mmCIF file of C-alpha atoms and ligand atoms in Angstrom:
data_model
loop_
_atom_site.group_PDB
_atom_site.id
_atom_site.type_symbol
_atom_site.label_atom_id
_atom_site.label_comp_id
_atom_site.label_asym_id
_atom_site.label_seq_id
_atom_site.Cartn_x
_atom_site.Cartn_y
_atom_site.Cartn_z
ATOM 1 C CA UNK A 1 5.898 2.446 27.215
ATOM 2 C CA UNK A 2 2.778 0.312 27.302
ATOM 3 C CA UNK A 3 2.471 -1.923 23.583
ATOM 4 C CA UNK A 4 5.905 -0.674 22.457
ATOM 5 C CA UNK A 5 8.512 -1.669 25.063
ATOM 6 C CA UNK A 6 6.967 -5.651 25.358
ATOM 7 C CA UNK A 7 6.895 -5.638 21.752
ATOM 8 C CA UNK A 8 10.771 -4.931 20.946
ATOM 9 C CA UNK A 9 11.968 -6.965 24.452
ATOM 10 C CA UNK A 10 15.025 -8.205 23.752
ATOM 11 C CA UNK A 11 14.881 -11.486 25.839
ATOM 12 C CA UNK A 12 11.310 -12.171 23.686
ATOM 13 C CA UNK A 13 13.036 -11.516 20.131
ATOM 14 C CA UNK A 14 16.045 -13.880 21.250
ATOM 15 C CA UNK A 15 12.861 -16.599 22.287
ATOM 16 C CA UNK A 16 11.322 -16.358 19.498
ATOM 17 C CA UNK A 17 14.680 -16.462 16.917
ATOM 18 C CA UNK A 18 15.523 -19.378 19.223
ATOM 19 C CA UNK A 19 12.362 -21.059 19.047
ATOM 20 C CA UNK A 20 11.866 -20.404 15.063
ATOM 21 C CA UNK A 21 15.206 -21.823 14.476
ATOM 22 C CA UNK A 22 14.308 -25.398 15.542
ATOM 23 C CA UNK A 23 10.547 -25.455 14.182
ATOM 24 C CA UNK A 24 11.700 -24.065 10.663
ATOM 25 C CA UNK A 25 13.135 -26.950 8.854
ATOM 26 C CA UNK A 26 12.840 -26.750 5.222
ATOM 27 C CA UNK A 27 13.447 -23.562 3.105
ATOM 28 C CA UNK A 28 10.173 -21.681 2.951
ATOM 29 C CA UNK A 29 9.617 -18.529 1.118
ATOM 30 C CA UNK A 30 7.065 -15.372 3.227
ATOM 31 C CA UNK A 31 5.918 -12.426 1.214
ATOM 32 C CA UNK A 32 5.534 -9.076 3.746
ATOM 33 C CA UNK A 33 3.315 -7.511 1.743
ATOM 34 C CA UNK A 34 2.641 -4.376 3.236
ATOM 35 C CA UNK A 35 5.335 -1.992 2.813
ATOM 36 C CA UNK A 36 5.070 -0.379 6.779
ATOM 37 C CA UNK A 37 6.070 -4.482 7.267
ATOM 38 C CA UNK A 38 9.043 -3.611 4.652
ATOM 39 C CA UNK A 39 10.089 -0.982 6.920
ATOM 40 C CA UNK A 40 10.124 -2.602 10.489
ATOM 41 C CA UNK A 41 12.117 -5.698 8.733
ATOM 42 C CA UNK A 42 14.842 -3.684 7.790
ATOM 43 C CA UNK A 43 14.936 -1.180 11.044
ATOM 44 C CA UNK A 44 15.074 -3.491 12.851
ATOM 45 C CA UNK A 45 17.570 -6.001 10.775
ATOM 46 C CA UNK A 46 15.203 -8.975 11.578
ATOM 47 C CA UNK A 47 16.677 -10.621 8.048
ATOM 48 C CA UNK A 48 19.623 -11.259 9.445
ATOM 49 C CA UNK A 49 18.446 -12.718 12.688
ATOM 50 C CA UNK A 50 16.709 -15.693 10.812
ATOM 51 C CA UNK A 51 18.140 -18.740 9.342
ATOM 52 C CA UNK A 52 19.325 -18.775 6.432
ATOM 53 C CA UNK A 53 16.145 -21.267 4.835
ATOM 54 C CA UNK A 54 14.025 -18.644 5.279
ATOM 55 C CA UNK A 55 13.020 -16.015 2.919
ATOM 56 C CA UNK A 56 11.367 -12.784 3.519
ATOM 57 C CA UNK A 57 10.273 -11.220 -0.201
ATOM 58 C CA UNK A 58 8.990 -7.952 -0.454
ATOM 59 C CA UNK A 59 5.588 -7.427 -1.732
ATOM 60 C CA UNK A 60 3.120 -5.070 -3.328
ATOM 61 C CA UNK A 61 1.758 -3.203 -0.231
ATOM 62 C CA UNK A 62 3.304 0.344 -0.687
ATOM 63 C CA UNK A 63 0.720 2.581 -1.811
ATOM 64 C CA UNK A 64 2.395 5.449 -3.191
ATOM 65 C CA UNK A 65 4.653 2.407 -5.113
ATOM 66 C CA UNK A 66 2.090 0.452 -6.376
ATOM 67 C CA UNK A 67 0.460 3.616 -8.168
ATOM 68 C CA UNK A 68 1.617 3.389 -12.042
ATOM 69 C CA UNK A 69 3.350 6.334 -13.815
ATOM 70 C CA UNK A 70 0.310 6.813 -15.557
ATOM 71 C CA UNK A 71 -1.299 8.111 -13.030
ATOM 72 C CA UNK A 72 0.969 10.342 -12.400
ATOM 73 C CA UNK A 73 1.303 11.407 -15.704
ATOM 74 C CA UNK A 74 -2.367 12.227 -15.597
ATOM 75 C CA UNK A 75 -2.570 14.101 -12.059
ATOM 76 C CA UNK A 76 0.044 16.073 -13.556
ATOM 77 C CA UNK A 77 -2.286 17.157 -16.357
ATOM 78 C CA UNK A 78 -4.961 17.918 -13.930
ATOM 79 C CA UNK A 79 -2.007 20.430 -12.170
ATOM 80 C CA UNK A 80 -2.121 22.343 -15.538
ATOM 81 C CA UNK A 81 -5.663 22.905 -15.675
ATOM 82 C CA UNK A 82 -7.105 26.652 -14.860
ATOM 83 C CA UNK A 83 -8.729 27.453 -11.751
ATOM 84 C CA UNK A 84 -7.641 23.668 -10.028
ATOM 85 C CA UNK A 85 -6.002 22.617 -6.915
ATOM 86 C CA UNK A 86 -4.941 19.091 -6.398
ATOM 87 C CA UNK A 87 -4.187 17.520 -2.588
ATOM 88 C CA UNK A 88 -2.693 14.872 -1.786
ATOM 89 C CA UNK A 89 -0.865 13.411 1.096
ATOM 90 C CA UNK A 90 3.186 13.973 0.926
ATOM 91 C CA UNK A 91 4.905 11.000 -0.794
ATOM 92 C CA UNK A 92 3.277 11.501 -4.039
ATOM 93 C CA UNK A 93 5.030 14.585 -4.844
ATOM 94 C CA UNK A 94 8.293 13.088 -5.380
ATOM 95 C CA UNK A 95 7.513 10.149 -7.587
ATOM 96 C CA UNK A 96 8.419 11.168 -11.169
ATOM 97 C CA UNK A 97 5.964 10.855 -13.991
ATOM 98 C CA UNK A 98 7.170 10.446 -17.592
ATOM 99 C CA UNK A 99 8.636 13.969 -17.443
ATOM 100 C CA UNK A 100 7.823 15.543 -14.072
ATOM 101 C CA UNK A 101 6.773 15.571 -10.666
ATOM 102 C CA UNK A 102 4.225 17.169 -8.656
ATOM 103 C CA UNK A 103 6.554 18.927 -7.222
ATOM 104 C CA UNK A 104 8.046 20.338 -10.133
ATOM 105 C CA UNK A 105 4.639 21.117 -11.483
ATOM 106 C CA UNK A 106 4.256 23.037 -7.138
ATOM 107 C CA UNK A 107 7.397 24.684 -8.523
ATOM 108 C CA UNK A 108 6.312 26.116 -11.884
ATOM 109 C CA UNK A 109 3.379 27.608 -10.124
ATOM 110 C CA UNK A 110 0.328 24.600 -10.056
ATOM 111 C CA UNK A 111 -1.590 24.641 -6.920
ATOM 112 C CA UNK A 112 -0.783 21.643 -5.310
ATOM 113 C CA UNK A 113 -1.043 21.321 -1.149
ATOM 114 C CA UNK A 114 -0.318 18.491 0.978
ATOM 115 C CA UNK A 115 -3.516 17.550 3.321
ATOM 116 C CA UNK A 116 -3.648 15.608 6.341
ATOM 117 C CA UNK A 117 -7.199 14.134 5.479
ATOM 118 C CA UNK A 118 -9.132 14.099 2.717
ATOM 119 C CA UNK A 119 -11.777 16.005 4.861
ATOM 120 C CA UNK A 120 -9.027 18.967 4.370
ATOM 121 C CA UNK A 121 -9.953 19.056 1.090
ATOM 122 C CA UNK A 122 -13.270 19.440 1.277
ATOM 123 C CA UNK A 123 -12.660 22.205 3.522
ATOM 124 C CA UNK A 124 -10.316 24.061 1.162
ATOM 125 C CA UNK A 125 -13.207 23.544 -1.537
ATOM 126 C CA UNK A 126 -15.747 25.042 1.071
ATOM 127 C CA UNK A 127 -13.025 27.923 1.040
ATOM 128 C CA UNK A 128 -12.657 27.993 -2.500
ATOM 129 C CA UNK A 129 -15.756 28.082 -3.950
ATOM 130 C CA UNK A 130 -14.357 29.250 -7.245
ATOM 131 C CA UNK A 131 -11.849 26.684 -7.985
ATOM 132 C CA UNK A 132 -11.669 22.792 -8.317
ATOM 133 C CA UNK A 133 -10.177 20.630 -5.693
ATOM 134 C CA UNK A 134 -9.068 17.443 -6.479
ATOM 135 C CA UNK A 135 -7.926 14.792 -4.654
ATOM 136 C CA UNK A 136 -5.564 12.167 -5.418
ATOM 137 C CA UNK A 137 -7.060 9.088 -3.829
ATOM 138 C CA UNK A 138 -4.600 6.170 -3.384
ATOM 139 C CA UNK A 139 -3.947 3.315 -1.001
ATOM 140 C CA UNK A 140 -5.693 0.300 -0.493
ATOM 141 C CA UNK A 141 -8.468 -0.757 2.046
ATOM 142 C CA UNK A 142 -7.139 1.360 4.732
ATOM 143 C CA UNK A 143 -7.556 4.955 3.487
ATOM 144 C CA UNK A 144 -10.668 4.094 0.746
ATOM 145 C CA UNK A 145 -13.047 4.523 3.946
ATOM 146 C CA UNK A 146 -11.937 7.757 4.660
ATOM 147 C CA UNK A 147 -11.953 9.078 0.871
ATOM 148 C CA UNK A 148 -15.755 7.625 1.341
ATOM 149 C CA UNK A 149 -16.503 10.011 3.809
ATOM 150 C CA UNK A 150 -14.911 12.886 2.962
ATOM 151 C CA UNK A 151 -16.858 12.110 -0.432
ATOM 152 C CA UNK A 152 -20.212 11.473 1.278
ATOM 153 C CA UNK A 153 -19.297 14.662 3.596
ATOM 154 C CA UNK A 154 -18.999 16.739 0.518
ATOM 155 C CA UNK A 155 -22.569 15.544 -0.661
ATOM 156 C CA UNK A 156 -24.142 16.292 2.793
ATOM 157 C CA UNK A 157 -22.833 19.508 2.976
ATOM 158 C CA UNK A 158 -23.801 20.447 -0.646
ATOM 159 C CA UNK A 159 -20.084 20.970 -1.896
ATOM 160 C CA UNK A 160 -19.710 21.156 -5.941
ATOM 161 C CA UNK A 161 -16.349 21.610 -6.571
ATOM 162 C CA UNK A 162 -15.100 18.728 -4.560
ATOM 163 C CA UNK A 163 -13.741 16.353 -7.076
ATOM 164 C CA UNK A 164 -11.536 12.622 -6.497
ATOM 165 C CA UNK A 165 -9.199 10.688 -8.520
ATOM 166 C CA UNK A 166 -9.638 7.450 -7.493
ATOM 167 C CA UNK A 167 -6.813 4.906 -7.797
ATOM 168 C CA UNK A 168 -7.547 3.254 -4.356
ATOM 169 C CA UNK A 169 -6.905 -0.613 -4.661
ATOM 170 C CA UNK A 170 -7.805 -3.981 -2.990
ATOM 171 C CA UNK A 171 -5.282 -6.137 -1.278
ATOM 172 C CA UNK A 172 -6.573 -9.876 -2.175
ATOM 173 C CA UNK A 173 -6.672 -9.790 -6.041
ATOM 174 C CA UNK A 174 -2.923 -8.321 -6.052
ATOM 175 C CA UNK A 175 -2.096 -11.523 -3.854
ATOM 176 C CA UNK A 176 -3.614 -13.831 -6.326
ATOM 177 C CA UNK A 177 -2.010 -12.254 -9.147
ATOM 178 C CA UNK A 178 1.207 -12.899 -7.415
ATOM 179 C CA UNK A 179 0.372 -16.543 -7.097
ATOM 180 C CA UNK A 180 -0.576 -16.777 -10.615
ATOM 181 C CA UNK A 181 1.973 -15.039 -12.307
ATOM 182 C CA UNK A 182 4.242 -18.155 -10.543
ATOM 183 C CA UNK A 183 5.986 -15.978 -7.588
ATOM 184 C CA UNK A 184 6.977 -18.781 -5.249
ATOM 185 C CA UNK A 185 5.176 -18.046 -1.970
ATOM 186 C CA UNK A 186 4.494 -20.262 0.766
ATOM 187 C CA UNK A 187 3.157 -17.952 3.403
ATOM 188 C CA UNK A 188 1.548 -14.241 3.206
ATOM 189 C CA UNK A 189 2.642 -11.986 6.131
ATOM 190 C CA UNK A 190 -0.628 -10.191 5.617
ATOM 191 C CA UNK A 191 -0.794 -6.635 6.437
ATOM 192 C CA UNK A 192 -2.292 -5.001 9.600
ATOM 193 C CA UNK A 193 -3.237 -1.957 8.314
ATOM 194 C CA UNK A 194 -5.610 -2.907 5.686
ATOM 195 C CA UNK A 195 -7.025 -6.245 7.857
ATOM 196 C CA UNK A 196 -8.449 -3.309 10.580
ATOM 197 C CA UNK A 197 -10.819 -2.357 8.043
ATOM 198 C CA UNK A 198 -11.217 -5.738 5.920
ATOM 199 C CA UNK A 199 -10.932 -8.447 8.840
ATOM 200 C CA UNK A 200 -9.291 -11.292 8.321
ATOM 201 C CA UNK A 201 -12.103 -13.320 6.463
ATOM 202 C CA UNK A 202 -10.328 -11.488 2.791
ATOM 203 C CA UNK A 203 -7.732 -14.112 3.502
ATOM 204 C CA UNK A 204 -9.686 -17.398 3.874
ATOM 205 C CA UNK A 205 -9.113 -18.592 -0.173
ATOM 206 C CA UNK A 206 -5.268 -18.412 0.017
ATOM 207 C CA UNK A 207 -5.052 -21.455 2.054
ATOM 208 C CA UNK A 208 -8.039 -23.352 0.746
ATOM 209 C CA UNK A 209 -7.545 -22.592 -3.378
ATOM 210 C CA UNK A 210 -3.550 -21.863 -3.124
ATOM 211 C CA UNK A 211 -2.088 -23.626 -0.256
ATOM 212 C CA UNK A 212 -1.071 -20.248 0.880
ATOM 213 C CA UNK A 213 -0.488 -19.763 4.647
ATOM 214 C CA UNK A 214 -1.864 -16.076 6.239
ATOM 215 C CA UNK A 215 -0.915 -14.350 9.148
ATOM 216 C CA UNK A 216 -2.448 -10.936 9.976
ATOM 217 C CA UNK A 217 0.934 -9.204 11.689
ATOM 218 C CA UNK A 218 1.148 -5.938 13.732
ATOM 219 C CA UNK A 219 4.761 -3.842 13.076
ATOM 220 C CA UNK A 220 6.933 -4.572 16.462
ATOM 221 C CA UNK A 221 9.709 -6.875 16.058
ATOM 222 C CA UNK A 222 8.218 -9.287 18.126
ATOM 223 C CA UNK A 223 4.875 -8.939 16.388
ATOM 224 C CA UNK A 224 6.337 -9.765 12.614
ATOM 225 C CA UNK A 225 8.674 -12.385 14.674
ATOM 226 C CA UNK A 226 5.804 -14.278 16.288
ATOM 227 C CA UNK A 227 3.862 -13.816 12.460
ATOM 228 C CA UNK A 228 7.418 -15.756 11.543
ATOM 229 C CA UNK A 229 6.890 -18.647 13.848
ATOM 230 C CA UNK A 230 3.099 -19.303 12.955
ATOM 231 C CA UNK A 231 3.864 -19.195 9.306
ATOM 232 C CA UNK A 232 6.426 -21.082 9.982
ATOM 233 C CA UNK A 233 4.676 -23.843 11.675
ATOM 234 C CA UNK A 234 1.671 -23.931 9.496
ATOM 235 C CA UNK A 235 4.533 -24.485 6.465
ATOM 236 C CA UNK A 236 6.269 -27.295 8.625
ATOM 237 C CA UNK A 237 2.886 -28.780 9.382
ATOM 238 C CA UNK A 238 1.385 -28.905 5.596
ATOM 239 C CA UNK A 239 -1.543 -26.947 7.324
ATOM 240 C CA UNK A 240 -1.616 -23.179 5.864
ATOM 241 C CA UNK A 241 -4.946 -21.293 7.465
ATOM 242 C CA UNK A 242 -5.112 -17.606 8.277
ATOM 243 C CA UNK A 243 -4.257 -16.391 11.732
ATOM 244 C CA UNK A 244 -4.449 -13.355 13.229
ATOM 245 C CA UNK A 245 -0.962 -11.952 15.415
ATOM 246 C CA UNK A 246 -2.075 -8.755 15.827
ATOM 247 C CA UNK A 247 -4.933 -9.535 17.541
ATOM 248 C CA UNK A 248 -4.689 -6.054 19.784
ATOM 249 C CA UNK A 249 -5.523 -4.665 16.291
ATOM 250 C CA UNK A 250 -7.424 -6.935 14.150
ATOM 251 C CA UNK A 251 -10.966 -8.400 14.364
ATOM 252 C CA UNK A 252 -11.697 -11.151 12.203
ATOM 253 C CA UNK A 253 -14.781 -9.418 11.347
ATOM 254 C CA UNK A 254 -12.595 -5.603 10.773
ATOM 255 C CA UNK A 255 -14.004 -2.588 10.706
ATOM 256 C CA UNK A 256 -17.537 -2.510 9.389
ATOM 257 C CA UNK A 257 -18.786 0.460 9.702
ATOM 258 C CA UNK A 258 -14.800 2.022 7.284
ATOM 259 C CA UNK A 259 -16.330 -1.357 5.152
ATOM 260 C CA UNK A 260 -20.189 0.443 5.141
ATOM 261 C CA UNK A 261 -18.916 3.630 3.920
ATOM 262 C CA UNK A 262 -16.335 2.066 1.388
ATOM 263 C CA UNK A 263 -19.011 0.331 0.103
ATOM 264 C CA UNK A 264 -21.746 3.060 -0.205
ATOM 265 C CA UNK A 265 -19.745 4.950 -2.341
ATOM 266 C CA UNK A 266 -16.899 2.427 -4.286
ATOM 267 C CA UNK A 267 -17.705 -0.626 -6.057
ATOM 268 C CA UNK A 268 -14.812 -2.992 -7.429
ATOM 269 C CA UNK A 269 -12.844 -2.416 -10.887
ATOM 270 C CA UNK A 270 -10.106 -3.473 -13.080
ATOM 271 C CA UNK A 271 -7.142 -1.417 -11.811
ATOM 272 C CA UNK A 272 -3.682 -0.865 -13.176
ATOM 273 C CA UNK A 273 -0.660 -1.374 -10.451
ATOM 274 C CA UNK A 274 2.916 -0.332 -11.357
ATOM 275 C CA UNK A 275 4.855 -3.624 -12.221
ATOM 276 C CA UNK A 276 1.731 -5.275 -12.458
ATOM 277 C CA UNK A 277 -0.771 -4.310 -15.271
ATOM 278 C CA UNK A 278 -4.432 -4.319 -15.348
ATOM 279 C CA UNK A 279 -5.859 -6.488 -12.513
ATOM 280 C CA UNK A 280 -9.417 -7.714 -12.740
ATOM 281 C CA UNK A 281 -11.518 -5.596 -10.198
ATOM 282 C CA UNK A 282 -8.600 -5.168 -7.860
ATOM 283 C CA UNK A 283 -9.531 -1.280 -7.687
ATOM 284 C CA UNK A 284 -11.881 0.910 -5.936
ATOM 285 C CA UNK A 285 -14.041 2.726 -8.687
ATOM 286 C CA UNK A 286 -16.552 5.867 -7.460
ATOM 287 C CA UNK A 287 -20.418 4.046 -7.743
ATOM 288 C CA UNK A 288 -22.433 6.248 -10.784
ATOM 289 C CA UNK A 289 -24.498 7.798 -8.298
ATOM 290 C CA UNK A 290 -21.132 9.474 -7.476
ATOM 291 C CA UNK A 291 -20.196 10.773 -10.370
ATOM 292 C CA UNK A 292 -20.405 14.357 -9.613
ATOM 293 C CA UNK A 293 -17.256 14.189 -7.391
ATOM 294 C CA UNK A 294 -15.329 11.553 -10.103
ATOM 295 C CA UNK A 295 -12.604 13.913 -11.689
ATOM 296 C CA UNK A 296 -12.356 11.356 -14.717
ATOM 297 C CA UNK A 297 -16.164 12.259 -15.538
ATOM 298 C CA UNK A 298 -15.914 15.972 -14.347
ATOM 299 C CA UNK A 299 -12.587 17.186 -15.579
ATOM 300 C CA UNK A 300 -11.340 16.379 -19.151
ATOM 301 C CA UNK A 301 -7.421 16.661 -19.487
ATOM 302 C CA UNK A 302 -4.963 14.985 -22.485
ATOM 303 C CA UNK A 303 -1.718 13.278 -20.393
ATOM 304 C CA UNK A 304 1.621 12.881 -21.816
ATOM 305 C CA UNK A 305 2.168 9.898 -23.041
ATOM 306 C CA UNK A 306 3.381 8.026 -20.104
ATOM 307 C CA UNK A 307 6.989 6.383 -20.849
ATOM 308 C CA UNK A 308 8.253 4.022 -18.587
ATOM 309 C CA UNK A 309 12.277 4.751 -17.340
ATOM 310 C CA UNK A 310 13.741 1.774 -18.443
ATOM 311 C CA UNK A 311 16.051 1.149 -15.838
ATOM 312 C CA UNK A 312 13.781 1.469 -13.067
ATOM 313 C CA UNK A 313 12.901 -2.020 -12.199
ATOM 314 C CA UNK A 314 10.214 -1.002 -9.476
ATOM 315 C CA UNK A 315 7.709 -3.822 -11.108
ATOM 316 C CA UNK A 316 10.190 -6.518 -10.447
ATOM 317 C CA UNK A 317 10.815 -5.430 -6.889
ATOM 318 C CA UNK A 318 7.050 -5.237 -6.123
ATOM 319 C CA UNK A 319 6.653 -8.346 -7.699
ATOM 320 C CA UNK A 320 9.434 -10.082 -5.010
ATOM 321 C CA UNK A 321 11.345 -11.504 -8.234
ATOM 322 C CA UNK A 322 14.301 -9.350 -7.220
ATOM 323 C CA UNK A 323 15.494 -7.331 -4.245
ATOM 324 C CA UNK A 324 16.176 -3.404 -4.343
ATOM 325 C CA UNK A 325 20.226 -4.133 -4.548
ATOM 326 C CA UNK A 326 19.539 -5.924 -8.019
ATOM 327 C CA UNK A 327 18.820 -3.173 -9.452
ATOM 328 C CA UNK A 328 21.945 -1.020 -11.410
ATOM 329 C CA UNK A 329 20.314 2.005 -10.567
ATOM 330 C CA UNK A 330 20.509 1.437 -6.951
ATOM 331 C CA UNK A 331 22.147 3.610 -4.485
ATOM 332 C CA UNK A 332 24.340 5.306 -7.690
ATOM 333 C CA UNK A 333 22.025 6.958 -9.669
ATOM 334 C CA UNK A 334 18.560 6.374 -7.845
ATOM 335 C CA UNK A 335 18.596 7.772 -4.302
ATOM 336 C CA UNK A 336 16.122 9.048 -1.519
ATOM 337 C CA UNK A 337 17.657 12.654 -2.252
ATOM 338 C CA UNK A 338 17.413 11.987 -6.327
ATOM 339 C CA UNK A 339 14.860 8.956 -6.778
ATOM 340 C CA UNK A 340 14.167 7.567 -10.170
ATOM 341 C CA UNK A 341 11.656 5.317 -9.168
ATOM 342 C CA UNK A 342 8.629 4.957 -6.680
ATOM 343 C CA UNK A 343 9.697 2.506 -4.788
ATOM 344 C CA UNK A 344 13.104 4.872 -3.782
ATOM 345 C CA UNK A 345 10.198 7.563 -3.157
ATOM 346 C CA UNK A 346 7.906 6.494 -0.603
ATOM 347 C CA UNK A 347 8.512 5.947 3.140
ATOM 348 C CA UNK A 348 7.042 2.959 3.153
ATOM 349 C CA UNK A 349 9.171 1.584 -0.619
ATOM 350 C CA UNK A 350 11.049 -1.591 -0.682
ATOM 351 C CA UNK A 351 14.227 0.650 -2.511
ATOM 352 C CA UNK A 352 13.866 3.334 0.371
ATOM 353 C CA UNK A 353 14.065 0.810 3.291
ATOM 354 C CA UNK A 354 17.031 -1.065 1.503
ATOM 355 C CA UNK A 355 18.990 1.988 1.152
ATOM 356 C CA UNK A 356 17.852 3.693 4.597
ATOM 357 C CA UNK A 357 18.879 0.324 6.573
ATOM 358 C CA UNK A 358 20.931 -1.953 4.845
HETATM 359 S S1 SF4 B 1 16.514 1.410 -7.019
HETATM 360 FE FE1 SF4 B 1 15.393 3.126 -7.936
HETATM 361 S S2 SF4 B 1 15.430 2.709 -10.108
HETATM 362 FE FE2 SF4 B 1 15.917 0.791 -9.079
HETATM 363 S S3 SF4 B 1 13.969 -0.277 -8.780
HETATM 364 FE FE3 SF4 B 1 14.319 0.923 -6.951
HETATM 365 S S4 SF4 B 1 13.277 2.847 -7.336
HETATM 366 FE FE4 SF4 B 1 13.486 1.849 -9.340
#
C-alpha cells in the first residue's frame, strides 16, 4: 500500500534505530507535541526501540485534552438552555466537567449530536430554523479553517441561528510557554497536522530565541524515526533549525488559502489550556464583525462553578513533567471505559495511549 507499507518497513526502522544509536551521544530530551504523534509512539512501541539517553515527553497537542474543564462546564450550560442544540465532534462527550458530561446532559434529554463537519451544523440550523445550533469549536490550527468556513458559509447563505463557541488554539505560544515555565526540551517533534495549514515558518524563533531544535514529522514509524535522527543530529551538532520530515505533507509556506479563511474571521487572544492557564493570545477569538455567530455574545448562560478533580493530574502530563503511569489514578480508578480525566478521554490523550499500548 503506496505511503503506508515504505513507511513501517521493517529493514528501514532497524536502519534508522541503528543509525540513531551511534549519532545520539548525549542524553537529549524531544517533546511530541501533537497527540496523533502520542499515539503512533506507543502503537508502535518506538520508546523502547531507542536508547536509553533519549527522551520522548509528551506534549500539549491533544485537542479535546488541552480544552479546560471550564469549558466544559460552560457548554454544559449551553445544553440546558431552551430551544438549543450543541454539535460537536465525538471525543468531547466523554470528558467530565465539574459535575457532568455531555453525554450525561444527551442522556437527561439535551440535544446534543455528533457532526462530521462543522458545515453539518450549519445544515441542521438551515433545518432548524427555530432552534439554536451551537458549535463547540476546538483544536488548534488544523480545524480553525474549517470552523472559518462553515462560519463564513453561514453568513453567505443568510443563516441566523448558527452560533460557535470558540476555544480553537495556536500551537507556537503553548511551545513557548513550555520553554518558559522551565520544561527541559531540547528538540520539538512538531506536529504535521497543524504545519499543513501553518507551514513551517511558525517554528523559525524556537531555534533562534530558545535554542530549540524543530522537526515537522508525518505519523509512520519511519516518519517520527527519521524526525528522531534529525533532531538528533541538530542536538549533537549544537545547530537546532527547523526541518521539515514530512515533506509529502508539509510546505514551508502551508496552506494559505485554510490560513486566508482563519484569518478573515479569527484574530489572536488570551486563551485558557487545561494544565496550563491563561496564555497570552494563544487562542483563536471570532473578529467583531462576527459577532452574530459568537455564542458568548449571543447566548447568555450562568456555569457551575468549575472545580477541578484533584487527583487528575492531566496539567502535569500535558505539561511533560510526568508520564500517564505517575499518576495514582491511573489504570485503577481512571480508565478509557470510566475516565476521570481528559487526557484518559480522547483518542488522541497521552493517558489513553499509555493505557491502550503500554
Ligand atoms: S490517568 Fe486519568 S486522572 Fe490521571 S492524569 Fe490521566 S486522565 Fe487524569
Amino acid at each position: 500500500m503506496k505511503y503506508i507499507d515504505e513507511f513501517r518497513n521493517q529493514q528501514l526502522v532497524q536502519t534508522l534505530i541503528n543509525e540513531i544509536k551511534t549519532v545520539s551521544k548525549k542524553p537529549v530530551r524531544l517533546m511530541e507535541i501533537c497527540g496523533g504523534h502520542t499515539m503512533a509512539i506507543h502503537k508502535f512501541g518506538l520508546k523502547s526501540l531507542l536508547p536509553e539517553n533519549i527522551t520522548l515527553l509528551s506534549g500539549p497537542g491533544c485537542p479535546v485534552c488541552v480544552t479546560d474543564q471550564k469549558y466544559i462546564d460552560t457548554a454544559i450550560a449551553f445544553s440546558r438552555v431552551k430551544d438549543v442544540i450543541i454539535t460537536t465532534f465525538g471525543d468531547l462527550m466523554r470528558v467530565p466537567g465539574s459535575s457532568s458530561t455531555l453525554a450525561g446532559e444527551k442522556a437527561q434529554g439535551s440535544d446534543i449530536r455528533m457532526v462530521y463537519t462543522p458545515s453539518d451544523a450549519v445544515s441542521l440550523a438551515q433545518e432548524n430554523p427555530g432552534k439554536k445550533i451551537i458549535f463547540l469549536g476546538i483544536g488548534f490550527e488544523t480545524t480553525a479553517p474549517t470552523v472559518a468556513a462553515s462560519i463564513e458559509q453561514a453568513r453567505a447563505e443568510k443563516v441566523k441561528n448558527y452560533y460557535v463557541y470558540s476555544a480553537h488554539k495556536l500551537m507556537p505560544p503553548a511551545m513557548e510557554a513550555l520553554i518558559n515555565e522551565g520544561v527541559k526540551i531540547d528538540g520539538y517533534i512538531c506536529p504535521g497536522h497543524v504545519s499543513t495549514i501553518t507551514g513551517a515558518g511558525i517554528y523559525e524563533p524556537f531555534p533562534r530565541k530558545f535554542k530549540v531544535g524543530c522537526v515537522v514529522s508525518g505519523f509512520e514509524p519511519v516518519d517520527l524515526l527519521q524526525t528522531i535522527l534529525m533532531l538528533v543530529k541538530q542536538f549533537e551538532a549544537g545547530k537546532p533549525a527547523v526541518e521539515i520530515q514530512y515533506k509529502r505533507a508539509v510546505k514551508p509556506e502551508g496552506n494559505l488559502l485554510a490560513r486566508q479563511i482563519m484569518n478573515e474571521v479569527f484574530q489572536p487572544g488570551d486563551d485558557l489550556w487545561r494544565g496550563l492557564g491563561i496564555i497570552k493570545n494563544s487562542g483563536l477569538k471570532m473578529k467583531p464583525e462576527f459577532k452574530e455567530f459568537d455564542v458568548e455574545v449571543n447566548i447568555d448562560v450562568k456555569a457551575e462553578k468549575t472545580v477541578y478533580n484533584k487527583g487528575c493530574v492531566c496539567g502535569d502530563v500535558l505539561k511533560g513533567l510526568i508520564t500517564p503511569k505517575k499518576c495514582k489514578l491511573f489504570g485503577k480508578v481512571c480508565t478509557p471505559a470510566s475516565p476521570v480525566g481528559a487526557c484518559m478521554v480522547s483518542s488522541e490523550g497521552a493517558c489513553a495511549a499509555y493505557y491502550q499500548y503500554d
